[in-house]
mmCIF file of C-alpha atoms in Angstrom:
data_model
loop_
_atom_site.group_PDB
_atom_site.id
_atom_site.type_symbol
_atom_site.label_atom_id
_atom_site.label_comp_id
_atom_site.label_asym_id
_atom_site.label_seq_id
_atom_site.Cartn_x
_atom_site.Cartn_y
_atom_site.Cartn_z
ATOM 1 C CA UNK A 27 114.302 93.108 83.648
ATOM 2 C CA UNK A 28 116.618 93.690 80.724
ATOM 3 C CA UNK A 29 118.467 96.795 81.796
ATOM 4 C CA UNK A 30 122.160 96.331 81.118
ATOM 5 C CA UNK A 31 125.241 98.416 81.886
ATOM 6 C CA UNK A 32 127.056 99.986 78.948
ATOM 7 C CA UNK A 33 129.496 102.478 80.505
ATOM 8 C CA UNK A 34 132.669 100.407 81.235
ATOM 9 C CA UNK A 35 133.781 102.523 84.196
ATOM 10 C CA UNK A 36 130.396 102.364 85.857
ATOM 11 C CA UNK A 37 130.047 98.695 85.023
ATOM 12 C CA UNK A 38 133.309 97.915 86.804
ATOM 13 C CA UNK A 39 132.249 100.016 89.762
ATOM 14 C CA UNK A 40 128.915 98.258 89.930
ATOM 15 C CA UNK A 41 130.513 94.827 90.045
ATOM 16 C CA UNK A 42 132.752 95.967 92.889
ATOM 17 C CA UNK A 43 129.949 97.653 94.805
ATOM 18 C CA UNK A 44 127.412 95.900 96.950
ATOM 19 C CA UNK A 45 123.704 96.270 96.363
ATOM 20 C CA UNK A 46 121.678 99.084 97.889
ATOM 21 C CA UNK A 47 118.652 99.517 100.100
ATOM 22 C CA UNK A 48 117.092 102.668 98.754
ATOM 23 C CA UNK A 49 117.456 105.809 96.753
ATOM 24 C CA UNK A 50 117.929 108.890 98.883
ATOM 25 C CA UNK A 51 117.628 112.546 97.987
ATOM 26 C CA UNK A 52 120.983 114.309 97.987
ATOM 27 C CA UNK A 53 122.750 117.190 96.335
ATOM 28 C CA UNK A 54 126.420 117.675 95.666
ATOM 29 C CA UNK A 55 126.466 121.249 96.893
ATOM 30 C CA UNK A 56 123.339 121.633 98.994
ATOM 31 C CA UNK A 57 121.501 120.011 101.856
ATOM 32 C CA UNK A 58 119.381 116.982 100.941
ATOM 33 C CA UNK A 59 115.765 117.646 100.045
ATOM 34 C CA UNK A 60 113.464 115.028 101.604
ATOM 35 C CA UNK A 61 110.928 113.392 99.349
ATOM 36 C CA UNK A 62 107.277 113.670 100.426
ATOM 37 C CA UNK A 63 105.710 110.814 102.340
ATOM 38 C CA UNK A 64 102.955 110.379 99.787
ATOM 39 C CA UNK A 65 102.235 111.239 96.184
ATOM 40 C CA UNK A 66 99.601 113.945 96.330
ATOM 41 C CA UNK A 67 97.726 115.039 93.223
ATOM 42 C CA UNK A 68 99.710 118.274 93.323
ATOM 43 C CA UNK A 69 103.041 116.420 93.369
ATOM 44 C CA UNK A 70 101.959 114.046 90.614
ATOM 45 C CA UNK A 71 100.914 116.969 88.441
ATOM 46 C CA UNK A 72 104.207 118.803 89.043
ATOM 47 C CA UNK A 73 106.204 115.677 88.214
ATOM 48 C CA UNK A 74 104.176 115.185 85.051
ATOM 49 C CA UNK A 75 104.916 118.733 83.933
ATOM 50 C CA UNK A 76 108.641 118.195 84.498
ATOM 51 C CA UNK A 77 108.523 114.989 82.459
ATOM 52 C CA UNK A 78 106.762 116.675 79.555
ATOM 53 C CA UNK A 79 108.970 119.783 79.495
ATOM 54 C CA UNK A 80 110.597 120.590 76.116
ATOM 55 C CA UNK A 81 114.137 120.160 77.471
ATOM 56 C CA UNK A 82 113.238 116.722 78.831
ATOM 57 C CA UNK A 83 111.726 115.643 75.515
ATOM 58 C CA UNK A 84 114.866 116.827 73.696
ATOM 59 C CA UNK A 85 116.996 114.694 76.019
ATOM 60 C CA UNK A 86 114.647 111.760 75.468
ATOM 61 C CA UNK A 87 115.222 112.073 71.719
ATOM 62 C CA UNK A 88 118.966 111.672 72.283
ATOM 63 C CA UNK A 89 118.342 108.787 74.636
ATOM 64 C CA UNK A 90 116.150 106.833 72.238
ATOM 65 C CA UNK A 91 118.538 107.543 69.328
ATOM 66 C CA UNK A 92 121.691 106.544 71.223
ATOM 67 C CA UNK A 93 122.095 103.124 69.540
ATOM 68 C CA UNK A 94 120.884 104.101 66.120
ATOM 69 C CA UNK A 95 117.556 102.309 66.499
ATOM 70 C CA UNK A 96 115.825 105.501 65.475
ATOM 71 C CA UNK A 97 117.171 108.816 64.234
ATOM 72 C CA UNK A 98 117.295 111.840 66.488
ATOM 73 C CA UNK A 99 114.762 113.656 64.333
ATOM 74 C CA UNK A 100 112.427 110.678 64.082
ATOM 75 C CA UNK A 101 112.432 109.678 67.776
ATOM 76 C CA UNK A 102 109.520 111.996 68.609
ATOM 77 C CA UNK A 103 109.228 110.947 72.265
ATOM 78 C CA UNK A 104 105.938 111.340 74.057
ATOM 79 C CA UNK A 105 104.706 110.898 77.622
ATOM 80 C CA UNK A 106 101.981 108.290 78.040
ATOM 81 C CA UNK A 107 99.663 107.485 80.910
ATOM 82 C CA UNK A 108 99.680 108.775 84.444
ATOM 83 C CA UNK A 109 102.680 109.533 86.625
ATOM 84 C CA UNK A 110 103.047 106.800 89.250
ATOM 85 C CA UNK A 111 104.664 106.726 92.709
ATOM 86 C CA UNK A 112 107.598 104.338 93.094
ATOM 87 C CA UNK A 113 108.259 102.866 96.524
ATOM 88 C CA UNK A 114 111.314 100.991 97.818
ATOM 89 C CA UNK A 115 111.809 98.839 100.895
ATOM 90 C CA UNK A 116 111.949 101.176 103.874
ATOM 91 C CA UNK A 117 115.024 101.284 106.134
ATOM 92 C CA UNK A 118 112.707 102.230 109.002
ATOM 93 C CA UNK A 119 110.763 98.996 108.469
ATOM 94 C CA UNK A 120 113.993 96.988 108.452
ATOM 95 C CA UNK A 121 115.067 98.754 111.645
ATOM 96 C CA UNK A 122 111.812 97.797 113.343
ATOM 97 C CA UNK A 123 110.656 101.368 113.924
ATOM 98 C CA UNK A 124 107.184 101.401 115.425
ATOM 99 C CA UNK A 125 104.534 102.190 112.847
ATOM 100 C CA UNK A 126 106.967 102.121 109.923
ATOM 101 C CA UNK A 127 105.490 101.112 106.582
ATOM 102 C CA UNK A 128 107.119 98.319 104.616
ATOM 103 C CA UNK A 129 107.989 100.769 101.832
ATOM 104 C CA UNK A 130 108.585 104.467 101.378
ATOM 105 C CA UNK A 131 108.138 106.776 98.421
ATOM 106 C CA UNK A 132 111.428 107.301 96.569
ATOM 107 C CA UNK A 133 110.446 109.113 93.372
ATOM 108 C CA UNK A 134 107.666 109.561 90.846
ATOM 109 C CA UNK A 135 107.864 108.004 87.394
ATOM 110 C CA UNK A 136 106.419 109.005 84.027
ATOM 111 C CA UNK A 137 106.403 106.687 81.026
ATOM 112 C CA UNK A 138 108.111 107.830 77.831
ATOM 113 C CA UNK A 139 107.663 106.134 74.464
ATOM 114 C CA UNK A 140 109.505 106.780 71.191
ATOM 115 C CA UNK A 141 108.085 106.601 67.678
ATOM 116 C CA UNK A 142 109.617 103.134 67.199
ATOM 117 C CA UNK A 143 108.143 101.761 70.422
ATOM 118 C CA UNK A 144 111.119 102.061 72.789
ATOM 119 C CA UNK A 145 110.062 102.694 76.378
ATOM 120 C CA UNK A 146 111.689 104.454 79.305
ATOM 121 C CA UNK A 147 110.825 105.657 82.785
ATOM 122 C CA UNK A 148 111.497 109.254 83.757
ATOM 123 C CA UNK A 149 112.407 109.401 87.438
ATOM 124 C CA UNK A 150 111.279 112.681 88.968
ATOM 125 C CA UNK A 151 112.199 113.854 92.455
ATOM 126 C CA UNK A 152 111.784 116.957 94.544
ATOM 127 C CA UNK A 153 114.928 119.080 94.549
ATOM 128 C CA UNK A 154 115.819 122.484 95.932
ATOM 129 C CA UNK A 155 114.618 123.882 92.602
ATOM 130 C CA UNK A 156 111.330 121.994 92.674
ATOM 131 C CA UNK A 157 110.260 118.786 90.935
ATOM 132 C CA UNK A 158 112.822 117.750 88.326
ATOM 133 C CA UNK A 159 113.604 114.724 86.179
ATOM 134 C CA UNK A 160 116.807 113.237 87.567
ATOM 135 C CA UNK A 161 117.155 109.948 85.677
ATOM 136 C CA UNK A 162 115.922 108.038 82.676
ATOM 137 C CA UNK A 163 115.720 104.254 83.039
ATOM 138 C CA UNK A 164 115.139 101.878 80.153
ATOM 139 C CA UNK A 165 112.035 99.712 80.042
ATOM 140 C CA UNK A 166 108.654 99.897 81.757
ATOM 141 C CA UNK A 167 109.160 98.105 85.092
ATOM 142 C CA UNK A 168 107.732 100.898 87.228
ATOM 143 C CA UNK A 169 104.463 100.931 85.302
ATOM 144 C CA UNK A 170 104.147 97.214 84.590
ATOM 145 C CA UNK A 171 104.534 96.262 88.231
ATOM 146 C CA UNK A 172 102.171 99.042 89.308
ATOM 147 C CA UNK A 173 99.511 97.452 87.075
ATOM 148 C CA UNK A 174 100.306 93.922 88.244
ATOM 149 C CA UNK A 175 100.168 94.968 91.878
ATOM 150 C CA UNK A 176 96.838 96.756 91.471
ATOM 151 C CA UNK A 177 95.364 93.657 89.857
ATOM 152 C CA UNK A 178 96.805 91.218 92.385
ATOM 153 C CA UNK A 179 96.046 93.192 95.537
ATOM 154 C CA UNK A 180 93.805 96.220 94.921
ATOM 155 C CA UNK A 181 94.706 99.094 97.191
ATOM 156 C CA UNK A 182 98.079 97.582 98.103
ATOM 157 C CA UNK A 183 101.474 99.276 97.951
ATOM 158 C CA UNK A 184 103.762 98.148 95.144
ATOM 159 C CA UNK A 185 107.428 98.324 96.113
ATOM 160 C CA UNK A 186 110.868 97.167 95.089
ATOM 161 C CA UNK A 187 113.549 95.467 97.178
ATOM 162 C CA UNK A 188 116.531 96.699 95.176
ATOM 163 C CA UNK A 189 119.169 94.395 96.669
ATOM 164 C CA UNK A 190 117.654 91.448 94.831
ATOM 165 C CA UNK A 191 115.757 93.419 92.189
ATOM 166 C CA UNK A 192 112.442 92.049 93.470
ATOM 167 C CA UNK A 193 109.001 93.629 93.157
ATOM 168 C CA UNK A 194 106.150 93.035 95.610
ATOM 169 C CA UNK A 195 102.731 94.329 96.561
ATOM 170 C CA UNK A 196 101.875 94.666 100.250
ATOM 171 C CA UNK A 197 98.502 95.136 101.863
ATOM 172 C CA UNK A 198 97.120 94.377 105.289
ATOM 173 C CA UNK A 199 99.350 91.679 106.731
ATOM 174 C CA UNK A 200 100.428 90.102 103.420
ATOM 175 C CA UNK A 201 103.360 90.590 101.056
ATOM 176 C CA UNK A 202 102.838 89.065 97.604
ATOM 177 C CA UNK A 203 105.462 88.586 94.866
ATOM 178 C CA UNK A 204 105.173 90.268 91.484
ATOM 179 C CA UNK A 205 108.231 88.768 89.756
ATOM 180 C CA UNK A 206 110.470 85.717 89.868
ATOM 181 C CA UNK A 207 113.021 87.274 92.230
ATOM 182 C CA UNK A 208 110.292 88.105 94.720
ATOM 183 C CA UNK A 209 108.739 84.644 94.401
ATOM 184 C CA UNK A 210 112.134 83.096 95.118
ATOM 185 C CA UNK A 211 112.410 85.257 98.231
ATOM 186 C CA UNK A 212 108.940 84.806 99.743
ATOM 187 C CA UNK A 213 107.341 81.958 97.823
ATOM 188 C CA UNK A 214 104.850 82.004 94.983
ATOM 189 C CA UNK A 215 101.960 82.594 97.390
ATOM 190 C CA UNK A 216 103.716 85.324 99.313
ATOM 191 C CA UNK A 217 104.217 85.615 103.040
ATOM 192 C CA UNK A 218 103.013 87.484 106.080
ATOM 193 C CA UNK A 219 104.250 90.988 106.765
ATOM 194 C CA UNK A 220 105.856 89.751 109.982
ATOM 195 C CA UNK A 221 107.707 86.947 108.188
ATOM 196 C CA UNK A 222 108.880 89.376 105.508
ATOM 197 C CA UNK A 223 110.247 91.705 108.178
ATOM 198 C CA UNK A 224 112.105 88.805 109.761
ATOM 199 C CA UNK A 225 113.716 88.029 106.403
ATOM 200 C CA UNK A 226 114.821 91.578 105.608
ATOM 201 C CA UNK A 227 116.067 92.188 109.146
ATOM 202 C CA UNK A 228 118.251 89.102 108.819
ATOM 203 C CA UNK A 229 119.505 90.231 105.414
ATOM 204 C CA UNK A 230 119.984 93.960 106.015
ATOM 205 C CA UNK A 231 119.524 94.724 109.695
ATOM 206 C CA UNK A 232 123.245 95.081 110.364
ATOM 207 C CA UNK A 233 123.772 97.373 107.376
ATOM 208 C CA UNK A 234 121.460 100.244 108.246
ATOM 209 C CA UNK A 235 122.509 103.899 108.625
ATOM 210 C CA UNK A 236 124.833 104.305 111.565
ATOM 211 C CA UNK A 237 125.846 100.646 111.635
ATOM 212 C CA UNK A 238 129.466 99.569 111.815
ATOM 213 C CA UNK A 239 129.085 98.214 108.287
ATOM 214 C CA UNK A 240 127.856 101.534 106.985
ATOM 215 C CA UNK A 241 130.542 103.499 108.797
ATOM 216 C CA UNK A 242 133.293 101.181 107.581
ATOM 217 C CA UNK A 243 132.945 102.377 103.991
ATOM 218 C CA UNK A 244 132.717 98.814 102.669
ATOM 219 C CA UNK A 245 129.616 99.786 100.722
ATOM 220 C CA UNK A 246 129.869 103.543 100.943
ATOM 221 C CA UNK A 247 127.656 103.658 104.023
ATOM 222 C CA UNK A 248 125.079 106.410 103.941
ATOM 223 C CA UNK A 249 127.682 109.104 103.460
ATOM 224 C CA UNK A 250 129.503 107.772 100.404
ATOM 225 C CA UNK A 251 132.460 109.292 98.685
ATOM 226 C CA UNK A 252 131.919 110.405 95.109
ATOM 227 C CA UNK A 253 133.375 107.142 93.844
ATOM 228 C CA UNK A 254 131.214 104.899 96.007
ATOM 229 C CA UNK A 255 128.119 106.950 95.277
ATOM 230 C CA UNK A 256 128.782 106.501 91.566
ATOM 231 C CA UNK A 257 129.252 102.781 92.060
ATOM 232 C CA UNK A 258 126.077 102.475 94.069
ATOM 233 C CA UNK A 259 124.102 104.446 91.528
ATOM 234 C CA UNK A 260 125.310 102.115 88.791
ATOM 235 C CA UNK A 261 124.289 99.106 90.854
ATOM 236 C CA UNK A 262 120.912 100.330 91.993
ATOM 237 C CA UNK A 263 119.465 102.370 89.212
ATOM 238 C CA UNK A 264 119.530 101.585 85.503
ATOM 239 C CA UNK A 265 119.745 105.276 84.868
ATOM 240 C CA UNK A 266 120.407 107.791 82.164
ATOM 241 C CA UNK A 267 121.831 111.076 83.413
ATOM 242 C CA UNK A 268 120.114 114.036 81.822
ATOM 243 C CA UNK A 269 122.454 116.671 80.436
ATOM 244 C CA UNK A 270 122.028 119.870 82.388
ATOM 245 C CA UNK A 271 119.760 118.315 85.020
ATOM 246 C CA UNK A 272 120.711 117.430 88.605
ATOM 247 C CA UNK A 273 121.439 113.711 88.571
ATOM 248 C CA UNK A 274 122.501 113.967 92.211
ATOM 249 C CA UNK A 275 119.565 116.096 93.240
ATOM 250 C CA UNK A 276 116.877 113.544 93.840
ATOM 251 C CA UNK A 277 118.072 110.038 93.038
ATOM 252 C CA UNK A 278 121.533 109.214 94.307
ATOM 253 C CA UNK A 279 121.649 105.589 95.386
ATOM 254 C CA UNK A 280 123.402 105.111 98.708
ATOM 255 C CA UNK A 281 125.137 101.797 99.251
ATOM 256 C CA UNK A 282 123.769 99.512 101.922
ATOM 257 C CA UNK A 283 125.094 96.086 101.144
ATOM 258 C CA UNK A 284 124.201 92.649 99.849
ATOM 259 C CA UNK A 285 126.034 89.853 98.102
ATOM 260 C CA UNK A 286 128.626 90.979 95.572
ATOM 261 C CA UNK A 287 127.257 88.346 93.235
ATOM 262 C CA UNK A 288 123.990 90.245 93.128
ATOM 263 C CA UNK A 289 125.822 93.373 92.016
ATOM 264 C CA UNK A 290 127.646 91.422 89.348
ATOM 265 C CA UNK A 291 124.423 89.848 88.124
ATOM 266 C CA UNK A 292 122.682 93.205 88.026
ATOM 267 C CA UNK A 293 125.605 94.758 86.166
ATOM 268 C CA UNK A 294 124.988 92.318 83.321
ATOM 269 C CA UNK A 295 121.279 93.158 83.200
ATOM 270 C CA UNK A 296 121.272 96.930 83.475
ATOM 271 C CA UNK A 297 122.314 99.809 81.314
ATOM 272 C CA UNK A 298 123.788 103.121 82.408
ATOM 273 C CA UNK A 299 124.337 105.806 79.800
ATOM 274 C CA UNK A 300 125.797 109.246 80.222
ATOM 275 C CA UNK A 301 124.409 112.139 78.250
#
């Protein structure tokens, strides 16, 4: 990945924050809105409409023009391909909950491309107002790894372990790596689902919701203050906040914990831009 941090305040917060386990739906002034368990055709269509809305395209023009690579008028962003589900490592799986899948749906992503070839992922989540775009992330990771996973293990679930920025595909009793970080974690040939659970339990099992670690506030827990939520968002999601859209509505990263060095490394590789 080549997503770097630009905002100095968020960059500093990201270095100080620990890594995160998952994105979680939340709202600043309303009760959280759970994301669906699966990406139905209806949800995918609704997310696609939100991504292609005129206001979203106008924001994309500003996003692609932010560094002067293309002018605002010439950016002419467009949505390409199908909306894809994006899964992250599931806290329920780490906790050993019976029947829990290795990953859970966090948001839906649509691919945006500018006239000069820049690419971005529109993160869309279900909010109290319906499906809305809540973040724009540079690059094409969500789509590239979806394709790689489908080719490597047809029918498998592609997911990300955000603490180490690793992408995998899981199917049956196997977990296979899709990038270098994942290969470092589980080996180039992958590992069994049971062995993968053992690894993530060891790494994150004491940092789950309700744990002493989470309640201590060291990483914001799962009820972070505004400051720690901002820090966690900077660490977890290379995101662009859309002007006028609810950045907290469907994709607020909640801190869970990992090595501070990981956060520092990720801060150098990601980019966070405010509209």
